[in-house]
Short mmCIF file of C-alpha atoms and ligand atoms in Angstrom, two decimals:
data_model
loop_
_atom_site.label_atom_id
_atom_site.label_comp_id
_atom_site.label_asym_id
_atom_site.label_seq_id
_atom_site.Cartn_x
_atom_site.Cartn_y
_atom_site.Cartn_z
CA UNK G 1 86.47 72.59 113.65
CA UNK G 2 84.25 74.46 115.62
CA UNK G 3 82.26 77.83 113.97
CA UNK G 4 83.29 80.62 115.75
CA UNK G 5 80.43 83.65 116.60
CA UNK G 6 82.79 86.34 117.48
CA UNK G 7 80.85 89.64 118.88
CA UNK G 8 82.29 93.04 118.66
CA UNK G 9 80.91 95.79 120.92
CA UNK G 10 83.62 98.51 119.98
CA UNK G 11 83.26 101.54 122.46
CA UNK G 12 79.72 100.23 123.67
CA UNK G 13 78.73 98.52 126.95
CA UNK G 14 78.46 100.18 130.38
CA UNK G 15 78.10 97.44 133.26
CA UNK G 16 74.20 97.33 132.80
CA UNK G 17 74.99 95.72 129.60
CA UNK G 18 75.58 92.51 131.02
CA UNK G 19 72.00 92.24 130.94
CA UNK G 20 72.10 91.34 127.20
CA UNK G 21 74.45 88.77 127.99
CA UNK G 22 72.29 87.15 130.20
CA UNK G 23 69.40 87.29 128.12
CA UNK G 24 71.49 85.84 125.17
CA UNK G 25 72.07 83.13 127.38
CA UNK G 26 68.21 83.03 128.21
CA UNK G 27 67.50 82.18 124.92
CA UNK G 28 69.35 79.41 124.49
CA UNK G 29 67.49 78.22 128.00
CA UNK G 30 70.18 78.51 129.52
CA UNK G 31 72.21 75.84 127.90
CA UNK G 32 74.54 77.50 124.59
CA UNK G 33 75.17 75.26 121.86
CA UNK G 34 78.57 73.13 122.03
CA UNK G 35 79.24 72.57 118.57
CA UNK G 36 80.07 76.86 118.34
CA UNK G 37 82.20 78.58 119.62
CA UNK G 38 80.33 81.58 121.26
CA UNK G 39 82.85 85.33 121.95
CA UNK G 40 82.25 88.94 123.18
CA UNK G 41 84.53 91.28 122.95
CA UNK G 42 83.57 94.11 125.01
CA UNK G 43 85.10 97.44 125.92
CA UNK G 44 88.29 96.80 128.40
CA UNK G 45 86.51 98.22 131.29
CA UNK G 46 83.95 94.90 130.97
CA UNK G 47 86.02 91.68 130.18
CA UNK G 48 87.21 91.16 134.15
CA UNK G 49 83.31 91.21 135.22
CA UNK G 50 81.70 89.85 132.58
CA UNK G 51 84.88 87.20 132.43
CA UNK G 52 84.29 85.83 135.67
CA UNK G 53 80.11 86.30 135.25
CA UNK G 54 79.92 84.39 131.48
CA UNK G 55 82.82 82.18 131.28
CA UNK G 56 81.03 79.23 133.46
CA UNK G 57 78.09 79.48 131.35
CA UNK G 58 80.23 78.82 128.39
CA UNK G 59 80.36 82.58 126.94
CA UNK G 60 84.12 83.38 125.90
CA UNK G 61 85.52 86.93 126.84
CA UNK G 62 87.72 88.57 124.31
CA UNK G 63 89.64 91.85 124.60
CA UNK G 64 89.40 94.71 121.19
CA UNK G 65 93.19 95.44 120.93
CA UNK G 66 96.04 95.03 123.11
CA UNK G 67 99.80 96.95 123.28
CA UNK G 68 102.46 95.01 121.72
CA UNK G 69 104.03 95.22 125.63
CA UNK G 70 103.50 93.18 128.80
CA UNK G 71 103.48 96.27 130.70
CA UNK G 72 105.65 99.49 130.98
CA UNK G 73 104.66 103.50 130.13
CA UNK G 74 102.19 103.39 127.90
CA UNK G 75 99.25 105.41 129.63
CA UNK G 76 96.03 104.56 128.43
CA UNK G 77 97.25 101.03 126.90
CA UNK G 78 95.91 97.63 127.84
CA UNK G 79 98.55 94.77 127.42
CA UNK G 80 97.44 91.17 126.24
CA UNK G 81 98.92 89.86 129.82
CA UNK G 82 96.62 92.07 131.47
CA UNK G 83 93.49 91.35 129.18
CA UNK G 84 94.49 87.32 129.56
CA UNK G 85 94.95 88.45 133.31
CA UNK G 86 91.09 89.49 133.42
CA UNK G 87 90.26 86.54 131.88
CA UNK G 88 90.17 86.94 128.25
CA UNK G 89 90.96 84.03 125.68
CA UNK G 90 91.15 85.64 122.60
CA UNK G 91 91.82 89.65 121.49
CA UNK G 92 91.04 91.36 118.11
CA UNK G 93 94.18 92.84 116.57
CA UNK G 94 94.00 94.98 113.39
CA UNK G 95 90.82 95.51 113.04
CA UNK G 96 90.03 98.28 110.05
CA UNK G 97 88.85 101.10 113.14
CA UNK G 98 92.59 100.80 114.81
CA UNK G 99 94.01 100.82 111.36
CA UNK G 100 92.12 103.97 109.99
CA UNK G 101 91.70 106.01 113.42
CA UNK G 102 95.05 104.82 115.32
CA UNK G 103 97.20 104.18 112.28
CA UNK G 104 97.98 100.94 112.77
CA UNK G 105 100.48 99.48 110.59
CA UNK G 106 100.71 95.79 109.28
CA UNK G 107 103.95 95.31 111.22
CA UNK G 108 102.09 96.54 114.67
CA UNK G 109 99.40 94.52 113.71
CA UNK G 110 101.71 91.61 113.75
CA UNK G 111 103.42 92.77 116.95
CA UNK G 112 100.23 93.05 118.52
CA UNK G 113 99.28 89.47 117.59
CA UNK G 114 102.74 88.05 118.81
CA UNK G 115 102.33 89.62 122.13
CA UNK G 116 98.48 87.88 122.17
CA UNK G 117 100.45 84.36 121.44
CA UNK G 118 103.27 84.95 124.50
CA UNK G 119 100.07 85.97 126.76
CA UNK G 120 98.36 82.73 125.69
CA UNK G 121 95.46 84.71 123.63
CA UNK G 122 94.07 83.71 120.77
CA UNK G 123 94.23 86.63 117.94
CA UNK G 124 91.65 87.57 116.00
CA UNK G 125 93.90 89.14 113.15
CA UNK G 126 91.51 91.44 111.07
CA UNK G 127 92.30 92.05 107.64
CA UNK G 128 89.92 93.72 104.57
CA UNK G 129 89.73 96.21 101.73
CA UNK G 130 88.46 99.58 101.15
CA UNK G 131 85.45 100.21 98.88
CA UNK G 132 87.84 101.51 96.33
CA UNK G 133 90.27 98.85 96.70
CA UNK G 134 87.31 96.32 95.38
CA UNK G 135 86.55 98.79 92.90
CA UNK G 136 89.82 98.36 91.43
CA UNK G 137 90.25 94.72 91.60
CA UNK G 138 92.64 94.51 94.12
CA UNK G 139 90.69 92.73 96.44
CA UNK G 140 92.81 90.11 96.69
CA UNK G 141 96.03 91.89 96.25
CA UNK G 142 94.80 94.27 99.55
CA UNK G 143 94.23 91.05 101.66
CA UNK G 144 97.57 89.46 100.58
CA UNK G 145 99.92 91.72 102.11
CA UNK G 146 98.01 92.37 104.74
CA UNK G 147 98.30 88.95 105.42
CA UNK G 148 101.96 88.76 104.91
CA UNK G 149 102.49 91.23 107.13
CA UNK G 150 100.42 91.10 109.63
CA UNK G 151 100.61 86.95 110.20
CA UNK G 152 103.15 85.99 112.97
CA UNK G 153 105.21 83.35 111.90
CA UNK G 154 103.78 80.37 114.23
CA UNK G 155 102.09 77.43 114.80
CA UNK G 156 100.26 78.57 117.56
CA UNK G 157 96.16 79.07 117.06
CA UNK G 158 95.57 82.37 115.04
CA UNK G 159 92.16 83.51 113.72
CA UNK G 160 91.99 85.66 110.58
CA UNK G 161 88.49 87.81 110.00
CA UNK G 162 88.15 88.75 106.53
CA UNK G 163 85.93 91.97 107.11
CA UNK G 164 85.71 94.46 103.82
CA UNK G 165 85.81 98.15 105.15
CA UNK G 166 83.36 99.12 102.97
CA UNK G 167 81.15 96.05 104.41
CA UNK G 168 81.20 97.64 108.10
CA UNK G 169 78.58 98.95 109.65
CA UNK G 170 77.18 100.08 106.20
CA UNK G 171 74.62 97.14 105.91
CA UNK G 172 76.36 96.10 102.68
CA UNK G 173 77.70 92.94 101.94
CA UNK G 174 79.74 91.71 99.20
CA UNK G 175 78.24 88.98 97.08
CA UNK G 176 78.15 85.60 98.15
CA UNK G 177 80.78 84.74 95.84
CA UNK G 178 82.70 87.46 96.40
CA UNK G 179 83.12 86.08 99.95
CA UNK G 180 83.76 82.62 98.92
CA UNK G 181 86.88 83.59 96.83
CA UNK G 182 88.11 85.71 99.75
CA UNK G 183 87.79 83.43 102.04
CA UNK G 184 89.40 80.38 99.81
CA UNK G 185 92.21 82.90 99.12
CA UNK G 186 92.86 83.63 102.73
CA UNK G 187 92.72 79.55 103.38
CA UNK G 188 95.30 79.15 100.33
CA UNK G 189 97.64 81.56 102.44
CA UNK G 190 97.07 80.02 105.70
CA UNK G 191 96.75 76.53 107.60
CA UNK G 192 93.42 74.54 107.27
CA UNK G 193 93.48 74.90 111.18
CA UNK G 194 92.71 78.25 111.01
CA UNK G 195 89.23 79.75 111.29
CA UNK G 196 88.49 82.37 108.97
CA UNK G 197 85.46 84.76 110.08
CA UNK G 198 83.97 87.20 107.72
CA UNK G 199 82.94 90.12 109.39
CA UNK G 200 80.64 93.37 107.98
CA UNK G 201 76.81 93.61 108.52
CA UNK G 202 76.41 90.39 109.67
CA UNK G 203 72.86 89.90 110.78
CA UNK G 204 70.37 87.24 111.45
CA UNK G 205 69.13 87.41 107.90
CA UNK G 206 72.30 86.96 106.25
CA UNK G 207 74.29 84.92 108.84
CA UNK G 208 72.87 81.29 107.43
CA UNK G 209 73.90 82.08 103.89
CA UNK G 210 77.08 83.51 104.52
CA UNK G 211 77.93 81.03 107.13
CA UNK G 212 77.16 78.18 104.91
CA UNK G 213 79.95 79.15 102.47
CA UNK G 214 83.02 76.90 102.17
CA UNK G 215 86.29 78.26 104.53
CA UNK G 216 83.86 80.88 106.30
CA UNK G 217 84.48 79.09 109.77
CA UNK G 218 82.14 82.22 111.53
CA UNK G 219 81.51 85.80 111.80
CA UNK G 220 82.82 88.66 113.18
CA UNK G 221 79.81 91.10 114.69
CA UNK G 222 79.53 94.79 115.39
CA UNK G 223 76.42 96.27 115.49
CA UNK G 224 73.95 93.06 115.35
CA UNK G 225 76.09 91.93 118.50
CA UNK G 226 74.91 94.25 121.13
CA UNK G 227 71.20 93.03 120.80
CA UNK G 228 71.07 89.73 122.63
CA UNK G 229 68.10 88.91 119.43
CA UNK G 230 70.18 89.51 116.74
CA UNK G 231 73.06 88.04 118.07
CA UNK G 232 70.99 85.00 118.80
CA UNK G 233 69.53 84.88 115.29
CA UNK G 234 73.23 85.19 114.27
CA UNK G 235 73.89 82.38 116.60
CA UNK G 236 71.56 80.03 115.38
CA UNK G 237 71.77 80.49 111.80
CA UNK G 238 75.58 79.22 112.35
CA UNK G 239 76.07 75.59 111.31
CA UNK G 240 78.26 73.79 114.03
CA UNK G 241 80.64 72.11 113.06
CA UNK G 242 82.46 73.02 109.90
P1 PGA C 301 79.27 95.40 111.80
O1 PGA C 301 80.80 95.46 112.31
O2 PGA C 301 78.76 94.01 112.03
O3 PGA C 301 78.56 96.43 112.61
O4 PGA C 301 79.29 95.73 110.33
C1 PGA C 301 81.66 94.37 112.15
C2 PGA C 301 83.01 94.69 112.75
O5 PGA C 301 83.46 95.83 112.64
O6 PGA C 301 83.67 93.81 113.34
#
């Protein structure tokens, strides 16, 4: 399969930002890589323009989250028709910010990712423990029911990111093996079809050695994603095929 560099701007990106886009592209002259997969997720307000100003060059256009309904009265909402409607291919679901500040539940989570299937997204189903959690040893246990309950029951393409909460934005990482038994955990639990990112401090200077490790199929970026350098670094340090 394919490695998958999935970019995260959370609530960053005003329309000027396309500008790092465009000089992400710039770096590659022009001309991205086709053995990777290449994503940004940007805010909402961003995935219809920078959809229909990235997709030709071979940039994919995710959405952050979407309502578990194709439409109806939910003010404020954004439904996975509507994302896939501005051009979107694949949505994050469950990622550890909607969990903590929204509340998110597994079973939402799932919801979420079901309605992502029926609107022909991918999902990017986001899954990861707490500091304390690790501290523990439940690592593993923490990651298991999320995925139980969170995982639609389908054939259809899912992505899982394993990204530790204590991992995000934090520049810490967990060790290298650490990662590797996540990840062949998550694989044990899941198809070998499916693409496994690890997301949490991700930069250019760790990307090659976490990339490298067996059933990490890519990465999930926040802050190192909004930099068309870093992201680029990240980029490159990604081994194609895998
Ligand atoms: P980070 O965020 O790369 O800034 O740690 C990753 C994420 O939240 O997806």
């Amino acid at each position: 399969m394919k490695s998958l560099i999935a970019g995260n701007w959370k609530m960053n990106g005003l329309t000027g930002s396309a500008s790092e886009v465009e000089a992400l592209i710039g770096k590659f002259s022009g001309a991205l890589p086709e053995d990777r997969d290449i994503l940004i997720c940007p805010p909402a307000t961003l995935v219809a323009t920078f959809a229909s100003s990235f997709s030709d060059e071979g940039v994919i256009i995710g959405g952050q989250d979407c309502h578990t309904n194709e439409s109806g009265a939910h003010t404020g909402d954004v439904s996975a028709a509507m994302l896939a409607d501005a051009g979107a291919a694949y949505v994050i679901v469950g990622h550890s910010e909607r969990r903590a500040d929204h509340g998110e539940s597994d079973a939402l989570v799932k919801a979420k990712a079901e309605a992502a299937l029926a609107a022909g997204l991918t999902p990017i189903i986001c899954v990861g423990e707490t500091k304390e959690q690790r501290e523990a040893g439940k690592a593993l246990d923490v990651v298991g029911a999320q995925l139980r309950g969170s995982l639609p029951q389908t054939e259809d393409e899912m992505t899982i990111a394993y990204e530790p909460v204590w991992a995000i934005g934090t520049g810490l990482t967990p060790t290298i093996a650490d990662i590797a038994e996540v990840h062949d955990f998550v694989r044990g639990m899941t198809g070998k079809d499916v693409r496994i990112l690890y997301g949490g401090s991700v930069k250019p200077g760790n990307a090659g050695e976490i990339l490298a490790v067996e059933n990490v199929n890519g990465a999930l970026v926040g802050g190192a994603s909004l930099k068309a350098e870093d992201f680029y670094g990240i980029i490159s340090a990604a081994p194609g095929n895998v």
